[in-house]
Amino acid sequence: MDLVPAPSGETPVKTPVVEVEAVDLAEQVNAETVALEEASSDYETDSDDSENWELMSNGDNTIQILRDEQLHDGLVPGACTLEEAIAYRKRLHDIGKAAFVEETIARETVTAKKLCTAFGIVPPAFLEGAPDEAFHPLLAIAISREFSRRPKLPQYNSIDDAVKLLREAKNIIVLTGAGISTSLGIPDFRSKDTGLYSKLAHLGLSDPQEVFDIHVFREDPSIFFSIAKDILPTEKKFSPTHGFIKLLQDKGKLLTNYTQNIDNIEANAGVLPENIVQCHGSFATATCVKCQHKVNGDAIFNEIKEGIIPECTVCRKRIAEEGLKPQGLKRKRSTNGQQKDRKEFEDSSDEDDYEIPTPGVMKPDITFFGEDLPDEFGQRLIHRDRELADLVIVIGTSLKVAPVAEVPGILPRNVPQIYISRTPVSHTGFDIDMLGDCDVVVSELCRRAGWDLQHQMIPVDEKVEVTPVEGYESRHVFKAIGA
């Protein structure tokens, strides 16, 4: 997805929220069918195939994404070593796609099959025994995907570098996800055993993400409201990581907090509304799907916590008032947002095709899959923050939902980027990875920066052990000990 500002002045990031874990490889391959030697001119463009992040499929065949940890451990026979992969990636970014193809494939210094592994693709079983040319379309995708990815800035590697960046930065973009709220008992979405999606089998959905699909909501809002209470904050509290964002604000360093979270906990910490972009909306307000009446989220929280579908009071009042009027013609059947089966209408008699209208459902103003992000997201990012930011900190998100996941890639590549979460990501090149509980990482960073981050969840005598990850100069693991 191209997030470069459109010439027409339109905001290209105003696109529906989508999951980017799976795409159709056949569609990609059809666009890259020319052999690499004959298509070098195509590689002069900075095309973006970043949607191939997690899984690519070709019919019934599956292409697995290869992670750096697997290269480091030598788990794939015939693959590049991690050192070779890093060198190939650096060379690609240094000389460009056309020259790289000439230097490797055209000169036959390495096979396309092996080179695929350098860019994170396991040679697929359905191509086993095929001539090396059969891997060219797949390699074309891999090269374009890597070339569109922001390369790491080599001068930033250590924790001291991160602390120095924090102290010197004046306009910090903080991009946050569900990981900053898990210490408050609010589940994230994708953790294998504890995430929200792992607990939705009882709903009978083909994909657990459908619980946040706008089309599913319109058909049956009860599916969403059956789990909404599990992601709704029950108390006005916040985590140390939320407190860290507030501290950046207090020091005049916070440019914008782009949050993917819908819990609105940033407000509990005191982050000002003008410093927050709720990328996926929040429970702070709700709107009737019928009459568009808007209320504060507090007005429907009790119903949500009880698993009840909240109905619009304005609709209810209007229906009551109209019920007192003399009845003329029968009223056409009306629904509260749930869709009825067309055949049900066709089979019903005229007498049955009328009923007392029902109030509209109060939908929390969160952005579902299939809905556009708020206008403020693209406008602020492209037309203001992109030019002002001097540091990016991504905290508690696996960056798997577009277009927010593409924010790091559209910012100027010379702006340093720090990643804080429990596990690393492989589809975006951060300068420093700090792995561990978000609260532990930010508290230690503040400690080293000489900042006073006070929070009741941070033990007074907390000690944090920081361990470098073997094979990664800029990756570090944080672990609280002796607290």
PDB file of C-alpha atoms in Angstrom, residues 217-481:
ATOM      1  CA  PHE A 217     -21.680  -6.172  13.365  1.00  0.00           C
ATOM      2  CA  ARG A 218     -24.428  -4.928  11.070  1.00  0.00           C
ATOM      3  CA  GLU A 219     -25.810  -8.439  10.689  1.00  0.00           C
ATOM      4  CA  ASP A 220     -25.600  -9.403  14.356  1.00  0.00           C
ATOM      5  CA  PRO A 221     -24.303  -6.855  16.875  1.00  0.00           C
ATOM      6  CA  SER A 222     -24.709  -9.376  19.721  1.00  0.00           C
ATOM      7  CA  ILE A 223     -21.465 -11.064  18.628  1.00  0.00           C
ATOM      8  CA  PHE A 224     -19.437  -7.944  19.352  1.00  0.00           C
ATOM      9  CA  PHE A 225     -21.247  -7.049  22.560  1.00  0.00           C
ATOM     10  CA  SER A 226     -20.740 -10.573  23.904  1.00  0.00           C
ATOM     11  CA  ILE A 227     -16.996  -9.840  24.173  1.00  0.00           C
ATOM     12  CA  ALA A 228     -16.954  -6.038  24.474  1.00  0.00           C
ATOM     13  CA  LYS A 229     -17.007  -6.230  28.269  1.00  0.00           C
ATOM     14  CA  ASP A 230     -13.681  -8.089  28.185  1.00  0.00           C
ATOM     15  CA  ILE A 231     -11.859  -5.183  26.520  1.00  0.00           C
ATOM     16  CA  LEU A 232     -13.631  -2.365  28.323  1.00  0.00           C
ATOM     17  CA  PRO A 233     -11.604  -0.840  31.177  1.00  0.00           C
ATOM     18  CA  THR A 234     -13.397  -1.272  34.497  1.00  0.00           C
ATOM     19  CA  GLU A 235     -11.433   1.319  36.464  1.00  0.00           C
ATOM     20  CA  LYS A 236      -9.926   4.746  35.835  1.00  0.00           C
ATOM     21  CA  LYS A 237      -6.351   3.483  36.068  1.00  0.00           C
ATOM     22  CA  PHE A 238      -3.343   3.395  33.742  1.00  0.00           C
ATOM     23  CA  SER A 239      -0.097   1.482  33.366  1.00  0.00           C
ATOM     24  CA  PRO A 240       3.460   2.756  33.841  1.00  0.00           C
ATOM     25  CA  THR A 241       3.765   2.842  30.049  1.00  0.00           C
ATOM     26  CA  HIS A 242       0.799   5.202  29.832  1.00  0.00           C
ATOM     27  CA  GLY A 243       2.547   7.203  32.538  1.00  0.00           C
ATOM     28  CA  PHE A 244       5.706   7.263  30.398  1.00  0.00           C
ATOM     29  CA  ILE A 245       3.765   8.839  27.529  1.00  0.00           C
ATOM     30  CA  LYS A 246       2.366  11.426  29.944  1.00  0.00           C
ATOM     31  CA  LEU A 247       5.941  12.101  31.159  1.00  0.00           C
ATOM     32  CA  LEU A 248       7.042  12.778  27.574  1.00  0.00           C
ATOM     33  CA  GLN A 249       4.150  15.212  27.323  1.00  0.00           C
ATOM     34  CA  ASP A 250       5.148  16.925  30.575  1.00  0.00           C
ATOM     35  CA  LYS A 251       8.691  17.367  29.268  1.00  0.00           C
ATOM     36  CA  GLY A 252       7.381  18.972  26.064  1.00  0.00           C
ATOM     37  CA  LYS A 253       8.685  16.105  23.935  1.00  0.00           C
ATOM     38  CA  LEU A 254       5.471  14.360  22.850  1.00  0.00           C
ATOM     39  CA  LEU A 255       4.503  15.268  19.296  1.00  0.00           C
ATOM     40  CA  THR A 256       1.658  12.762  18.937  1.00  0.00           C
ATOM     41  CA  ASN A 257       0.603   9.486  20.503  1.00  0.00           C
ATOM     42  CA  TYR A 258      -0.909   7.391  17.713  1.00  0.00           C
ATOM     43  CA  THR A 259      -2.753   4.693  19.609  1.00  0.00           C
ATOM     44  CA  GLN A 260      -4.371   1.618  18.106  1.00  0.00           C
ATOM     45  CA  ASN A 261      -6.052   0.926  21.432  1.00  0.00           C
ATOM     46  CA  ILE A 262      -9.757   1.535  21.900  1.00  0.00           C
ATOM     47  CA  ASP A 263      -9.717   1.564  25.710  1.00  0.00           C
ATOM     48  CA  ASN A 264      -9.051   5.336  26.003  1.00  0.00           C
ATOM     49  CA  ILE A 265      -6.705   4.707  28.951  1.00  0.00           C
ATOM     50  CA  GLU A 266      -4.351   7.422  27.704  1.00  0.00           C
ATOM     51  CA  ALA A 267      -6.892   9.931  28.984  1.00  0.00           C
ATOM     52  CA  ASN A 268      -6.750   8.318  32.437  1.00  0.00           C
ATOM     53  CA  ALA A 269      -3.005   9.007  32.509  1.00  0.00           C
ATOM     54  CA  GLY A 270      -3.550  12.654  31.631  1.00  0.00           C
ATOM     55  CA  VAL A 271      -2.411  12.639  28.004  1.00  0.00           C
ATOM     56  CA  LEU A 272      -4.214  15.595  26.472  1.00  0.00           C
ATOM     57  CA  PRO A 273      -6.748  14.997  23.670  1.00  0.00           C
ATOM     58  CA  GLU A 274      -4.793  17.276  21.329  1.00  0.00           C
ATOM     59  CA  ASN A 275      -1.758  14.997  21.694  1.00  0.00           C
ATOM     60  CA  ILE A 276      -3.631  11.761  20.893  1.00  0.00           C
ATOM     61  CA  VAL A 277      -4.845  10.298  17.617  1.00  0.00           C
ATOM     62  CA  GLN A 278      -7.236   7.429  18.300  1.00  0.00           C
ATOM     63  CA  CYS A 279      -6.355   5.515  15.136  1.00  0.00           C
ATOM     64  CA  HIS A 280      -9.050   2.906  15.657  1.00  0.00           C
ATOM     65  CA  GLY A 281     -11.458   5.100  17.604  1.00  0.00           C
ATOM     66  CA  SER A 282     -12.383   4.325  21.195  1.00  0.00           C
ATOM     67  CA  PHE A 283     -15.154   3.554  23.663  1.00  0.00           C
ATOM     68  CA  ALA A 284     -15.133   7.226  24.693  1.00  0.00           C
ATOM     69  CA  THR A 285     -18.233   7.899  22.573  1.00  0.00           C
ATOM     70  CA  ALA A 286     -20.931   5.894  20.806  1.00  0.00           C
ATOM     71  CA  THR A 287     -23.263   6.601  17.886  1.00  0.00           C
ATOM     72  CA  CYS A 288     -26.689   5.222  16.987  1.00  0.00           C
ATOM     73  CA  VAL A 289     -26.519   3.220  13.762  1.00  0.00           C
ATOM     74  CA  LYS A 290     -29.953   4.554  12.779  1.00  0.00           C
ATOM     75  CA  CYS A 291     -30.365   8.198  13.768  1.00  0.00           C
ATOM     76  CA  GLN A 292     -26.653   9.012  14.389  1.00  0.00           C
ATOM     77  CA  HIS A 293     -27.370  10.283  17.913  1.00  0.00           C
ATOM     78  CA  LYS A 294     -24.032  10.454  19.774  1.00  0.00           C
ATOM     79  CA  VAL A 295     -23.434   9.935  23.497  1.00  0.00           C
ATOM     80  CA  ASN A 296     -20.485   9.699  25.863  1.00  0.00           C
ATOM     81  CA  GLY A 297     -19.297   6.152  26.347  1.00  0.00           C
ATOM     82  CA  ASP A 298     -20.187   6.277  30.038  1.00  0.00           C
ATOM     83  CA  ALA A 299     -23.860   6.325  29.060  1.00  0.00           C
ATOM     84  CA  ILE A 300     -23.728   2.753  27.751  1.00  0.00           C
ATOM     85  CA  PHE A 301     -20.885   1.251  29.832  1.00  0.00           C
ATOM     86  CA  ASN A 302     -23.193  -0.502  32.294  1.00  0.00           C
ATOM     87  CA  GLU A 303     -25.091  -2.231  29.497  1.00  0.00           C
ATOM     88  CA  ILE A 304     -21.852  -3.263  27.793  1.00  0.00           C
ATOM     89  CA  LYS A 305     -20.462  -4.672  31.045  1.00  0.00           C
ATOM     90  CA  GLU A 306     -23.608  -6.775  31.407  1.00  0.00           C
ATOM     91  CA  GLY A 307     -23.322  -8.058  27.837  1.00  0.00           C
ATOM     92  CA  ILE A 308     -26.489  -6.211  26.778  1.00  0.00           C
ATOM     93  CA  ILE A 309     -26.868  -4.584  23.369  1.00  0.00           C
ATOM     94  CA  PRO A 310     -27.284  -0.854  24.141  1.00  0.00           C
ATOM     95  CA  GLU A 311     -30.167   0.820  22.339  1.00  0.00           C
ATOM     96  CA  CYS A 312     -30.624   4.445  21.373  1.00  0.00           C
ATOM     97  CA  THR A 313     -32.719   6.428  23.849  1.00  0.00           C
ATOM     98  CA  VAL A 314     -33.623   9.006  21.192  1.00  0.00           C
ATOM     99  CA  CYS A 315     -34.978   6.295  18.903  1.00  0.00           C
ATOM    100  CA  ARG A 316     -36.840   4.773  21.832  1.00  0.00           C
ATOM    101  CA  LYS A 317     -38.431   8.130  22.727  1.00  0.00           C
ATOM    102  CA  ARG A 318     -39.447   8.792  19.126  1.00  0.00           C
ATOM    103  CA  ILE A 319     -41.012   5.341  18.819  1.00  0.00           C
ATOM    104  CA  ALA A 320     -42.930   5.881  22.042  1.00  0.00           C
ATOM    105  CA  GLU A 321     -44.208   9.265  20.857  1.00  0.00           C
ATOM    106  CA  GLU A 322     -45.295   7.899  17.493  1.00  0.00           C
ATOM    107  CA  GLY A 323     -47.036   5.043  19.230  1.00  0.00           C
ATOM    108  CA  LEU A 324     -49.366   7.548  20.870  1.00  0.00           C
ATOM    109  CA  LYS A 325     -50.422   9.012  17.532  1.00  0.00           C
ATOM    110  CA  PRO A 326     -53.550   7.751  15.662  1.00  0.00           C
ATOM    111  CA  GLN A 327     -52.551   4.785  13.570  1.00  0.00           C
ATOM    112  CA  GLY A 328     -52.966   5.120   9.817  1.00  0.00           C
ATOM    113  CA  LEU A 329     -51.185   2.950   7.336  1.00  0.00           C
ATOM    114  CA  LYS A 330     -49.185   0.088   8.756  1.00  0.00           C
ATOM    115  CA  ARG A 331     -45.557   0.808   9.376  1.00  0.00           C
ATOM    116  CA  LYS A 332     -42.935  -0.904   7.278  1.00  0.00           C
ATOM    117  CA  ARG A 333     -40.787  -3.397   9.130  1.00  0.00           C
ATOM    118  CA  SER A 334     -37.824  -1.732  10.813  1.00  0.00           C
ATOM    119  CA  THR A 335     -34.797  -3.253  12.465  1.00  0.00           C
ATOM    120  CA  ASN A 336     -32.218  -2.158  14.984  1.00  0.00           C
ATOM    121  CA  GLY A 337     -29.334  -2.833  12.643  1.00  0.00           C
ATOM    122  CA  GLN A 338     -29.609  -6.612  12.378  1.00  0.00           C
ATOM    123  CA  GLN A 339     -30.160  -7.876   8.845  1.00  0.00           C
ATOM    124  CA  LYS A 340     -32.915 -10.363   8.166  1.00  0.00           C
ATOM    125  CA  ASP A 341     -32.751 -13.116   5.621  1.00  0.00           C
ATOM    126  CA  ARG A 342     -34.233 -12.033   2.279  1.00  0.00           C
ATOM    127  CA  LYS A 343     -36.099 -15.334   1.907  1.00  0.00           C
ATOM    128  CA  GLU A 344     -37.780 -14.727   5.246  1.00  0.00           C
ATOM    129  CA  PHE A 345     -39.339 -11.574   3.801  1.00  0.00           C
ATOM    130  CA  GLU A 346     -40.340 -13.278   0.557  1.00  0.00           C
ATOM    131  CA  ASP A 347     -42.061 -16.104   2.409  1.00  0.00           C
ATOM    132  CA  SER A 348     -43.893 -13.823   4.839  1.00  0.00           C
ATOM    133  CA  SER A 349     -47.372 -12.493   4.188  1.00  0.00           C
ATOM    134  CA  ASP A 350     -48.129  -8.810   3.849  1.00  0.00           C
ATOM    135  CA  GLU A 351     -49.637  -8.929   7.332  1.00  0.00           C
ATOM    136  CA  ASP A 352     -46.420 -10.346   8.800  1.00  0.00           C
ATOM    137  CA  ASP A 353     -44.214  -7.892   6.944  1.00  0.00           C
ATOM    138  CA  TYR A 354     -44.950  -5.126   9.438  1.00  0.00           C
ATOM    139  CA  GLU A 355     -43.961  -4.737  13.035  1.00  0.00           C
ATOM    140  CA  ILE A 356     -43.376  -2.071  15.646  1.00  0.00           C
ATOM    141  CA  PRO A 357     -40.035  -0.378  14.846  1.00  0.00           C
ATOM    142  CA  THR A 358     -37.120  -0.956  17.179  1.00  0.00           C
ATOM    143  CA  PRO A 359     -34.465   1.485  18.430  1.00  0.00           C
ATOM    144  CA  GLY A 360     -31.090   1.640  16.748  1.00  0.00           C
ATOM    145  CA  VAL A 361     -28.027   0.032  18.296  1.00  0.00           C
ATOM    146  CA  MET A 362     -25.513   2.337  19.975  1.00  0.00           C
ATOM    147  CA  LYS A 363     -22.223   1.384  18.308  1.00  0.00           C
ATOM    148  CA  PRO A 364     -19.081   2.439  20.191  1.00  0.00           C
ATOM    149  CA  ASP A 365     -17.050   4.781  18.000  1.00  0.00           C
ATOM    150  CA  ILE A 366     -14.286   2.270  17.390  1.00  0.00           C
ATOM    151  CA  THR A 367     -13.053   1.570  13.884  1.00  0.00           C
ATOM    152  CA  PHE A 368     -13.997  -1.919  12.738  1.00  0.00           C
ATOM    153  CA  PHE A 369     -12.309  -3.880   9.971  1.00  0.00           C
ATOM    154  CA  GLY A 370     -13.807  -2.527   6.765  1.00  0.00           C
ATOM    155  CA  GLU A 371     -14.263   1.024   8.062  1.00  0.00           C
ATOM    156  CA  ASP A 372     -12.097   4.021   7.217  1.00  0.00           C
ATOM    157  CA  LEU A 373      -9.742   5.441   9.795  1.00  0.00           C
ATOM    158  CA  PRO A 374     -10.567   8.901  11.145  1.00  0.00           C
ATOM    159  CA  ASP A 375      -9.574  11.764   8.827  1.00  0.00           C
ATOM    160  CA  GLU A 376      -7.274  13.107  11.531  1.00  0.00           C
ATOM    161  CA  PHE A 377      -4.972  10.093  11.237  1.00  0.00           C
ATOM    162  CA  GLY A 378      -3.776  10.732   7.694  1.00  0.00           C
ATOM    163  CA  GLN A 379      -4.033  14.510   7.805  1.00  0.00           C
ATOM    164  CA  ARG A 380      -1.919  14.885  10.921  1.00  0.00           C
ATOM    165  CA  LEU A 381       0.619  12.225  10.010  1.00  0.00           C
ATOM    166  CA  ILE A 382       1.233  13.298   6.434  1.00  0.00           C
ATOM    167  CA  HIS A 383       0.777  17.046   6.646  1.00  0.00           C
ATOM    168  CA  ARG A 384       2.348  17.795  10.036  1.00  0.00           C
ATOM    169  CA  ASP A 385       4.078  15.073  12.036  1.00  0.00           C
ATOM    170  CA  ARG A 386       5.993  13.589   9.132  1.00  0.00           C
ATOM    171  CA  GLU A 387       8.100  16.739   8.858  1.00  0.00           C
ATOM    172  CA  LEU A 388       8.437  17.483  12.576  1.00  0.00           C
ATOM    173  CA  ALA A 389       9.255  14.096  14.130  1.00  0.00           C
ATOM    174  CA  ASP A 390      12.811  13.518  15.339  1.00  0.00           C
ATOM    175  CA  LEU A 391      12.220  10.181  17.125  1.00  0.00           C
ATOM    176  CA  VAL A 392       9.709   7.349  16.799  1.00  0.00           C
ATOM    177  CA  ILE A 393       8.941   4.954  19.649  1.00  0.00           C
ATOM    178  CA  VAL A 394       6.725   1.955  18.864  1.00  0.00           C
ATOM    179  CA  ILE A 395       5.431   0.228  22.006  1.00  0.00           C
ATOM    180  CA  GLY A 396       3.375  -2.913  22.576  1.00  0.00           C
ATOM    181  CA  THR A 397       2.226  -3.687  19.046  1.00  0.00           C
ATOM    182  CA  SER A 398       3.112  -6.351  16.493  1.00  0.00           C
ATOM    183  CA  LEU A 399       2.216  -3.927  13.686  1.00  0.00           C
ATOM    184  CA  LYS A 400      -0.091  -6.303  11.849  1.00  0.00           C
ATOM    185  CA  VAL A 401      -3.039  -4.049  11.068  1.00  0.00           C
ATOM    186  CA  ALA A 402      -2.817  -1.641   8.138  1.00  0.00           C
ATOM    187  CA  PRO A 403      -2.637   1.243   7.593  1.00  0.00           C
ATOM    188  CA  VAL A 404      -1.322   2.013  11.098  1.00  0.00           C
ATOM    189  CA  ALA A 405       1.272  -0.745  10.692  1.00  0.00           C
ATOM    190  CA  GLU A 406       2.804   1.227   7.837  1.00  0.00           C
ATOM    191  CA  VAL A 407       3.424   4.409   9.822  1.00  0.00           C
ATOM    192  CA  PRO A 408       7.121   3.613  10.536  1.00  0.00           C
ATOM    193  CA  GLY A 409       7.722   3.071   6.829  1.00  0.00           C
ATOM    194  CA  ILE A 410       6.321   6.385   5.620  1.00  0.00           C
ATOM    195  CA  LEU A 411       8.258   8.592   8.017  1.00  0.00           C
ATOM    196  CA  PRO A 412      11.623   9.977   6.852  1.00  0.00           C
ATOM    197  CA  ARG A 413      14.191   7.201   6.973  1.00  0.00           C
ATOM    198  CA  ASN A 414      16.749   9.322   8.800  1.00  0.00           C
ATOM    199  CA  VAL A 415      14.470   9.651  11.850  1.00  0.00           C
ATOM    200  CA  PRO A 416      15.594   7.079  14.456  1.00  0.00           C
ATOM    201  CA  GLN A 417      13.066   4.452  15.531  1.00  0.00           C
ATOM    202  CA  ILE A 418      12.917   2.435  18.757  1.00  0.00           C
ATOM    203  CA  TYR A 419      10.813  -0.697  19.281  1.00  0.00           C
ATOM    204  CA  ILE A 420       9.578  -1.837  22.708  1.00  0.00           C
ATOM    205  CA  SER A 421       7.575  -5.047  23.058  1.00  0.00           C
ATOM    206  CA  ARG A 422       7.820  -8.632  24.259  1.00  0.00           C
ATOM    207  CA  THR A 423       8.756 -10.083  20.885  1.00  0.00           C
ATOM    208  CA  PRO A 424      10.527  -8.565  17.876  1.00  0.00           C
ATOM    209  CA  VAL A 425       9.005  -7.946  14.456  1.00  0.00           C
ATOM    210  CA  SER A 426      10.738  -8.877  11.238  1.00  0.00           C
ATOM    211  CA  HIS A 427       8.886  -6.820   8.637  1.00  0.00           C
ATOM    212  CA  THR A 428      10.097  -3.406   9.816  1.00  0.00           C
ATOM    213  CA  GLY A 429      13.699  -2.369  10.447  1.00  0.00           C
ATOM    214  CA  PHE A 430      13.946  -0.640  13.815  1.00  0.00           C
ATOM    215  CA  ASP A 431      17.205   0.852  15.015  1.00  0.00           C
ATOM    216  CA  ILE A 432      17.009  -0.469  18.568  1.00  0.00           C
ATOM    217  CA  ASP A 433      14.832  -3.355  19.787  1.00  0.00           C
ATOM    218  CA  MET A 434      14.116  -3.490  23.529  1.00  0.00           C
ATOM    219  CA  LEU A 435      12.276  -6.686  24.365  1.00  0.00           C
ATOM    220  CA  GLY A 436      10.354  -7.417  27.540  1.00  0.00           C
ATOM    221  CA  ASP A 437       7.362  -6.133  29.462  1.00  0.00           C
ATOM    222  CA  CYS A 438       6.696  -2.596  28.282  1.00  0.00           C
ATOM    223  CA  ASP A 439       6.384  -1.290  31.837  1.00  0.00           C
ATOM    224  CA  VAL A 440       9.771  -2.719  32.778  1.00  0.00           C
ATOM    225  CA  VAL A 441      11.489  -1.318  29.702  1.00  0.00           C
ATOM    226  CA  VAL A 442      10.168   2.232  30.038  1.00  0.00           C
ATOM    227  CA  SER A 443      10.851   2.364  33.774  1.00  0.00           C
ATOM    228  CA  GLU A 444      14.486   1.361  33.192  1.00  0.00           C
ATOM    229  CA  LEU A 445      14.900   3.853  30.353  1.00  0.00           C
ATOM    230  CA  CYS A 446      13.605   6.621  32.603  1.00  0.00           C
ATOM    231  CA  ARG A 447      15.884   5.480  35.399  1.00  0.00           C
ATOM    232  CA  ARG A 448      18.907   5.688  33.118  1.00  0.00           C
ATOM    233  CA  ALA A 449      17.796   9.030  31.713  1.00  0.00           C
ATOM    234  CA  GLY A 450      17.483  10.456  35.213  1.00  0.00           C
ATOM    235  CA  TRP A 451      13.745  10.952  34.823  1.00  0.00           C
ATOM    236  CA  ASP A 452      11.334  10.414  37.688  1.00  0.00           C
ATOM    237  CA  LEU A 453       8.633   8.054  36.445  1.00  0.00           C
ATOM    238  CA  GLN A 454       6.472   7.452  39.485  1.00  0.00           C
ATOM    239  CA  HIS A 455       3.784   4.798  39.454  1.00  0.00           C
ATOM    240  CA  GLN A 456       2.397   2.469  42.085  1.00  0.00           C
ATOM    241  CA  MET A 457       3.032  -0.526  39.814  1.00  0.00           C
ATOM    242  CA  ILE A 458       6.795   0.182  39.681  1.00  0.00           C
ATOM    243  CA  PRO A 459       8.509  -1.357  42.730  1.00  0.00           C
ATOM    244  CA  VAL A 460      10.669   1.136  44.595  1.00  0.00           C
ATOM    245  CA  ASP A 461      13.594  -1.298  44.705  1.00  0.00           C
ATOM    246  CA  GLU A 462      13.115  -2.629  41.161  1.00  0.00           C
ATOM    247  CA  LYS A 463      16.277  -3.846  39.471  1.00  0.00           C
ATOM    248  CA  VAL A 464      16.300  -4.568  35.753  1.00  0.00           C
ATOM    249  CA  GLU A 465      18.711  -6.885  34.001  1.00  0.00           C
ATOM    250  CA  VAL A 466      19.466  -5.999  30.369  1.00  0.00           C
ATOM    251  CA  THR A 467      20.923  -8.754  28.202  1.00  0.00           C
ATOM    252  CA  PRO A 468      22.055  -8.379  24.584  1.00  0.00           C
ATOM    253  CA  VAL A 469      20.654 -10.923  22.134  1.00  0.00           C
ATOM    254  CA  GLU A 470      23.380 -12.987  20.492  1.00  0.00           C
ATOM    255  CA  GLY A 471      23.835 -12.108  16.841  1.00  0.00           C
ATOM    256  CA  TYR A 472      21.948  -8.801  17.137  1.00  0.00           C
ATOM    257  CA  GLU A 473      23.988  -5.751  18.010  1.00  0.00           C
ATOM    258  CA  SER A 474      20.925  -3.600  18.599  1.00  0.00           C
ATOM    259  CA  ARG A 475      18.526  -6.076  20.256  1.00  0.00           C
ATOM    260  CA  HIS A 476      18.281  -6.245  24.051  1.00  0.00           C
ATOM    261  CA  VAL A 477      16.113  -8.154  26.528  1.00  0.00           C
ATOM    262  CA  PHE A 478      14.871  -6.459  29.722  1.00  0.00           C
ATOM    263  CA  LYS A 479      13.940  -8.503  32.772  1.00  0.00           C
ATOM    264  CA  ALA A 480      12.968  -7.263  36.231  1.00  0.00           C
ATOM    265  CA  ILE A 481      14.925  -9.035  38.994  1.00  0.00           C
TER     266      ILE A 481
END
